[in-house]
Tab-separated table of C-alpha atoms in Angstrom:
chain	number	residue	atom	x	y	z
A	1	UNK	CA	-140.147	-14.924	-33.404
A	2	UNK	CA	-142.268	-14.374	-36.538
A	3	UNK	CA	-141.734	-14.012	-40.250
A	4	UNK	CA	-144.034	-13.314	-43.151
A	5	UNK	CA	-143.760	-16.028	-45.849
A	6	UNK	CA	-143.771	-15.090	-49.497
A	7	UNK	CA	-146.086	-17.912	-50.575
A	8	UNK	CA	-149.301	-19.119	-48.988
A	9	UNK	CA	-150.769	-21.806	-51.258
A	10	UNK	CA	-150.268	-25.534	-50.804
A	11	UNK	CA	-151.518	-28.691	-49.163
A	12	UNK	CA	-151.523	-29.298	-45.435
A	13	UNK	CA	-148.805	-31.549	-44.045
A	14	UNK	CA	-147.338	-32.164	-40.623
A	15	UNK	CA	-143.717	-33.154	-40.030
A	16	UNK	CA	-143.458	-36.180	-37.774
A	17	UNK	CA	-142.731	-34.943	-34.280
A	18	UNK	CA	-139.433	-36.065	-32.857
A	19	UNK	CA	-137.692	-36.437	-36.215
A	20	UNK	CA	-135.006	-33.768	-36.084
A	21	UNK	CA	-133.171	-32.918	-39.284
A	22	UNK	CA	-129.451	-32.488	-39.031
A	23	UNK	CA	-128.503	-35.694	-37.250
A	24	UNK	CA	-127.643	-36.470	-33.667
A	25	UNK	CA	-127.959	-33.644	-31.217
A	26	UNK	CA	-130.515	-31.691	-33.213
A	27	UNK	CA	-133.682	-30.701	-31.366
A	28	UNK	CA	-136.973	-32.399	-32.167
A	29	UNK	CA	-139.095	-30.232	-34.464
A	30	UNK	CA	-142.865	-30.117	-34.432
A	31	UNK	CA	-144.712	-28.280	-37.175
A	32	UNK	CA	-148.231	-27.137	-36.264
A	33	UNK	CA	-150.579	-26.051	-39.036
A	34	UNK	CA	-153.421	-23.646	-38.409
A	35	UNK	CA	-156.388	-22.729	-40.618
A	36	UNK	CA	-156.639	-19.404	-38.752
A	37	UNK	CA	-153.033	-18.539	-39.598
A	38	UNK	CA	-153.009	-16.886	-43.050
A	39	UNK	CA	-149.535	-15.459	-43.692
A	40	UNK	CA	-147.285	-15.517	-40.678
A	41	UNK	CA	-144.829	-18.171	-39.585
A	42	UNK	CA	-143.497	-18.272	-36.038
A	43	UNK	CA	-141.292	-20.541	-33.963
A	44	UNK	CA	-140.339	-21.004	-30.344
A	45	UNK	CA	-138.512	-23.437	-28.076
A	46	UNK	CA	-140.448	-25.682	-25.731
A	47	UNK	CA	-137.956	-27.684	-23.676
A	48	UNK	CA	-135.913	-29.821	-26.078
A	49	UNK	CA	-138.478	-29.333	-28.851
A	50	UNK	CA	-138.808	-26.556	-31.419
A	51	UNK	CA	-142.385	-25.658	-32.366
A	52	UNK	CA	-142.947	-24.051	-35.783
A	53	UNK	CA	-146.391	-22.573	-36.481
A	54	UNK	CA	-147.405	-22.251	-40.147
A	55	UNK	CA	-150.540	-21.643	-42.241
A	56	UNK	CA	-152.458	-24.864	-43.020
A	57	UNK	CA	-152.384	-24.247	-46.779
A	58	UNK	CA	-148.580	-24.077	-47.049
A	59	UNK	CA	-146.979	-26.591	-49.436
A	60	UNK	CA	-144.405	-29.157	-48.294
A	61	UNK	CA	-141.612	-27.262	-50.053
A	62	UNK	CA	-142.664	-23.965	-48.422
A	63	UNK	CA	-142.938	-25.672	-45.057
A	64	UNK	CA	-139.415	-27.094	-45.321
A	65	UNK	CA	-138.006	-23.749	-46.404
A	66	UNK	CA	-139.725	-21.869	-43.573
A	67	UNK	CA	-138.736	-24.435	-40.964
A	68	UNK	CA	-135.104	-23.940	-42.037
A	69	UNK	CA	-135.485	-20.135	-41.989
A	70	UNK	CA	-137.082	-20.118	-38.542
A	71	UNK	CA	-134.509	-22.510	-37.073
A	72	UNK	CA	-131.770	-20.186	-38.339
A	73	UNK	CA	-133.502	-17.156	-36.826
A	74	UNK	CA	-133.952	-18.865	-33.465
A	75	UNK	CA	-130.322	-19.954	-33.360
A	76	UNK	CA	-129.130	-16.449	-34.279
A	77	UNK	CA	-131.357	-14.937	-31.602
A	78	UNK	CA	-130.121	-17.402	-28.981
A	79	UNK	CA	-126.475	-16.839	-29.876
A	80	UNK	CA	-126.857	-13.105	-29.117
A	81	UNK	CA	-128.277	-13.730	-25.660
A	82	UNK	CA	-125.630	-13.312	-22.982
A	83	UNK	CA	-126.100	-15.187	-19.719
A	84	UNK	CA	-125.203	-13.568	-16.420
A	85	UNK	CA	-123.284	-15.471	-13.713
A	86	UNK	CA	-126.512	-16.541	-11.980
A	87	UNK	CA	-128.021	-17.876	-15.221
A	88	UNK	CA	-124.717	-19.566	-16.040
A	89	UNK	CA	-124.728	-21.364	-12.671
A	90	UNK	CA	-128.366	-22.426	-13.180
A	91	UNK	CA	-127.509	-23.703	-16.649
A	92	UNK	CA	-124.599	-25.713	-15.227
A	93	UNK	CA	-126.951	-27.330	-12.695
A	94	UNK	CA	-129.457	-28.249	-15.431
A	95	UNK	CA	-126.705	-29.699	-17.624
A	96	UNK	CA	-125.310	-31.719	-14.720
A	97	UNK	CA	-128.785	-33.113	-14.026
A	98	UNK	CA	-129.416	-33.892	-17.691
A	99	UNK	CA	-126.068	-35.467	-18.604
A	100	UNK	CA	-124.360	-36.473	-15.346
A	101	UNK	CA	-127.344	-37.434	-13.160
A	102	UNK	CA	-126.656	-34.331	-11.041
A	103	UNK	CA	-123.351	-35.737	-9.751
A	104	UNK	CA	-121.298	-32.689	-10.825
A	105	UNK	CA	-122.066	-29.989	-8.245
A	106	UNK	CA	-120.105	-26.793	-8.753
A	107	UNK	CA	-119.710	-24.387	-5.864
A	108	UNK	CA	-119.497	-21.441	-8.234
A	109	UNK	CA	-119.782	-20.789	-11.967
A	110	UNK	CA	-118.865	-17.415	-13.408
A	111	UNK	CA	-117.537	-15.496	-16.389
A	112	UNK	CA	-113.956	-14.224	-16.219
A	113	UNK	CA	-111.986	-11.837	-18.408
A	114	UNK	CA	-108.498	-13.158	-17.670
A	115	UNK	CA	-108.686	-16.377	-19.719
A	116	UNK	CA	-107.485	-15.592	-23.200
A	117	UNK	CA	-105.757	-18.880	-24.033
A	118	UNK	CA	-108.446	-21.312	-22.887
A	119	UNK	CA	-112.236	-21.430	-22.952
A	120	UNK	CA	-112.803	-22.512	-19.378
A	121	UNK	CA	-111.187	-23.811	-16.241
A	122	UNK	CA	-112.153	-25.800	-13.197
A	123	UNK	CA	-110.695	-26.131	-9.712
A	124	UNK	CA	-112.176	-29.410	-8.431
A	125	UNK	CA	-110.961	-28.865	-4.836
A	126	UNK	CA	-113.018	-25.651	-4.654
A	127	UNK	CA	-115.757	-26.757	-7.047
A	128	UNK	CA	-115.287	-23.543	-9.023
A	129	UNK	CA	-115.816	-23.221	-12.762
A	130	UNK	CA	-114.774	-20.187	-14.771
A	131	UNK	CA	-115.669	-19.551	-18.418
A	132	UNK	CA	-113.855	-17.122	-20.659
A	133	UNK	CA	-115.831	-14.010	-21.575
A	134	UNK	CA	-114.878	-14.804	-25.203
A	135	UNK	CA	-117.649	-17.440	-25.187
A	136	UNK	CA	-120.315	-14.787	-24.627
A	137	UNK	CA	-122.448	-14.435	-27.727
A	138	UNK	CA	-121.434	-17.841	-29.122
A	139	UNK	CA	-124.203	-20.376	-29.821
A	140	UNK	CA	-125.741	-21.966	-26.731
A	141	UNK	CA	-124.619	-25.460	-27.687
A	142	UNK	CA	-120.984	-24.238	-27.620
A	143	UNK	CA	-121.350	-22.660	-24.165
A	144	UNK	CA	-123.116	-25.843	-22.995
A	145	UNK	CA	-120.245	-27.972	-24.254
A	146	UNK	CA	-117.629	-25.892	-22.404
A	147	UNK	CA	-119.764	-25.973	-19.244
A	148	UNK	CA	-120.114	-29.756	-19.536
A	149	UNK	CA	-116.385	-30.090	-20.133
A	150	UNK	CA	-115.653	-28.240	-16.888
A	151	UNK	CA	-118.434	-30.068	-15.006
A	152	UNK	CA	-116.868	-33.365	-16.107
A	153	UNK	CA	-113.628	-32.253	-14.429
A	154	UNK	CA	-115.492	-32.127	-11.118
A	155	UNK	CA	-116.029	-35.880	-11.580
A	156	UNK	CA	-112.861	-36.946	-13.417
A	157	UNK	CA	-109.602	-34.956	-13.287
A	158	UNK	CA	-107.497	-34.928	-16.426
A	159	UNK	CA	-108.454	-35.853	-19.969
A	160	UNK	CA	-108.281	-39.646	-19.841
A	161	UNK	CA	-110.735	-42.145	-21.370
A	162	UNK	CA	-113.175	-41.888	-18.432
A	163	UNK	CA	-113.363	-38.118	-18.908
A	164	UNK	CA	-114.147	-38.368	-22.643
A	165	UNK	CA	-116.703	-41.123	-21.999
A	166	UNK	CA	-118.605	-38.680	-19.789
A	167	UNK	CA	-118.707	-36.092	-22.582
A	168	UNK	CA	-120.011	-38.651	-25.097
A	169	UNK	CA	-123.423	-38.166	-23.455
A	170	UNK	CA	-123.638	-34.667	-24.969
A	171	UNK	CA	-124.724	-35.127	-28.603
A	172	UNK	CA	-123.229	-31.846	-29.854
A	173	UNK	CA	-119.703	-32.421	-28.550
A	174	UNK	CA	-118.072	-32.791	-31.978
A	175	UNK	CA	-119.999	-29.869	-33.455
A	176	UNK	CA	-119.047	-27.593	-30.536
A	177	UNK	CA	-115.401	-28.639	-30.687
A	178	UNK	CA	-115.381	-27.939	-34.432
A	179	UNK	CA	-116.894	-24.501	-33.848
A	180	UNK	CA	-114.241	-23.615	-31.240
A	181	UNK	CA	-111.439	-24.949	-33.462
A	182	UNK	CA	-112.765	-22.709	-36.247
A	183	UNK	CA	-112.694	-19.678	-33.946
A	184	UNK	CA	-109.105	-20.446	-32.938
A	185	UNK	CA	-108.082	-20.912	-36.590
A	186	UNK	CA	-109.771	-17.654	-37.619
A	187	UNK	CA	-107.910	-15.788	-34.862
A	188	UNK	CA	-104.615	-17.017	-36.325
A	189	UNK	CA	-105.381	-15.751	-39.828
A	190	UNK	CA	-103.423	-12.669	-40.827
A	191	UNK	CA	-105.351	-9.470	-41.352
A	192	UNK	CA	-106.031	-8.657	-44.965
A	193	UNK	CA	-103.461	-6.115	-46.152
A	194	UNK	CA	-105.024	-2.753	-46.802
A	195	UNK	CA	-108.258	-3.620	-44.974
A	196	UNK	CA	-109.586	-0.662	-43.054
A	197	UNK	CA	-110.330	-1.142	-39.365
A	198	UNK	CA	-113.742	0.185	-38.356
């Protein structure tokens, strides 16, 4: 992912690695300056870290602005990516390993089109997890939260204190829940009178 900055002048500076802006749950950001890089800015994900490549002469203010721009572009790009059932199952396994020490072992994980009133469901006896197709195209952290929610049901049935304690391990739980609540609220809004459907 690349962008062409408007300004090039400034003094070199490097953001401290591992100091994510935006609070708990944000990825670590590493800014790498290059004397060979003249105008372009690029960014990519490397595990739980986001690497942003910028020209060495960029000012601190320009660096901050371009880090924000590139983070937004990466998130937008990731939110458009739709996982298939196989990728979804692999993602569930990685999340179980990362947050539940691999104890949640689903037998199957797949998208379904018949869940319009809930985001996901789990049948612990079968080890099956189903996610609503309405999640496709939402940000990855939202899909991860719903997957973790259903994985937690493989370990703890119901929504008691033990269940919610499991989900506390995921740092973006509140943000993801807020996002989904916003989607639900937006769906309940009346259509604007006179608005033309396209």
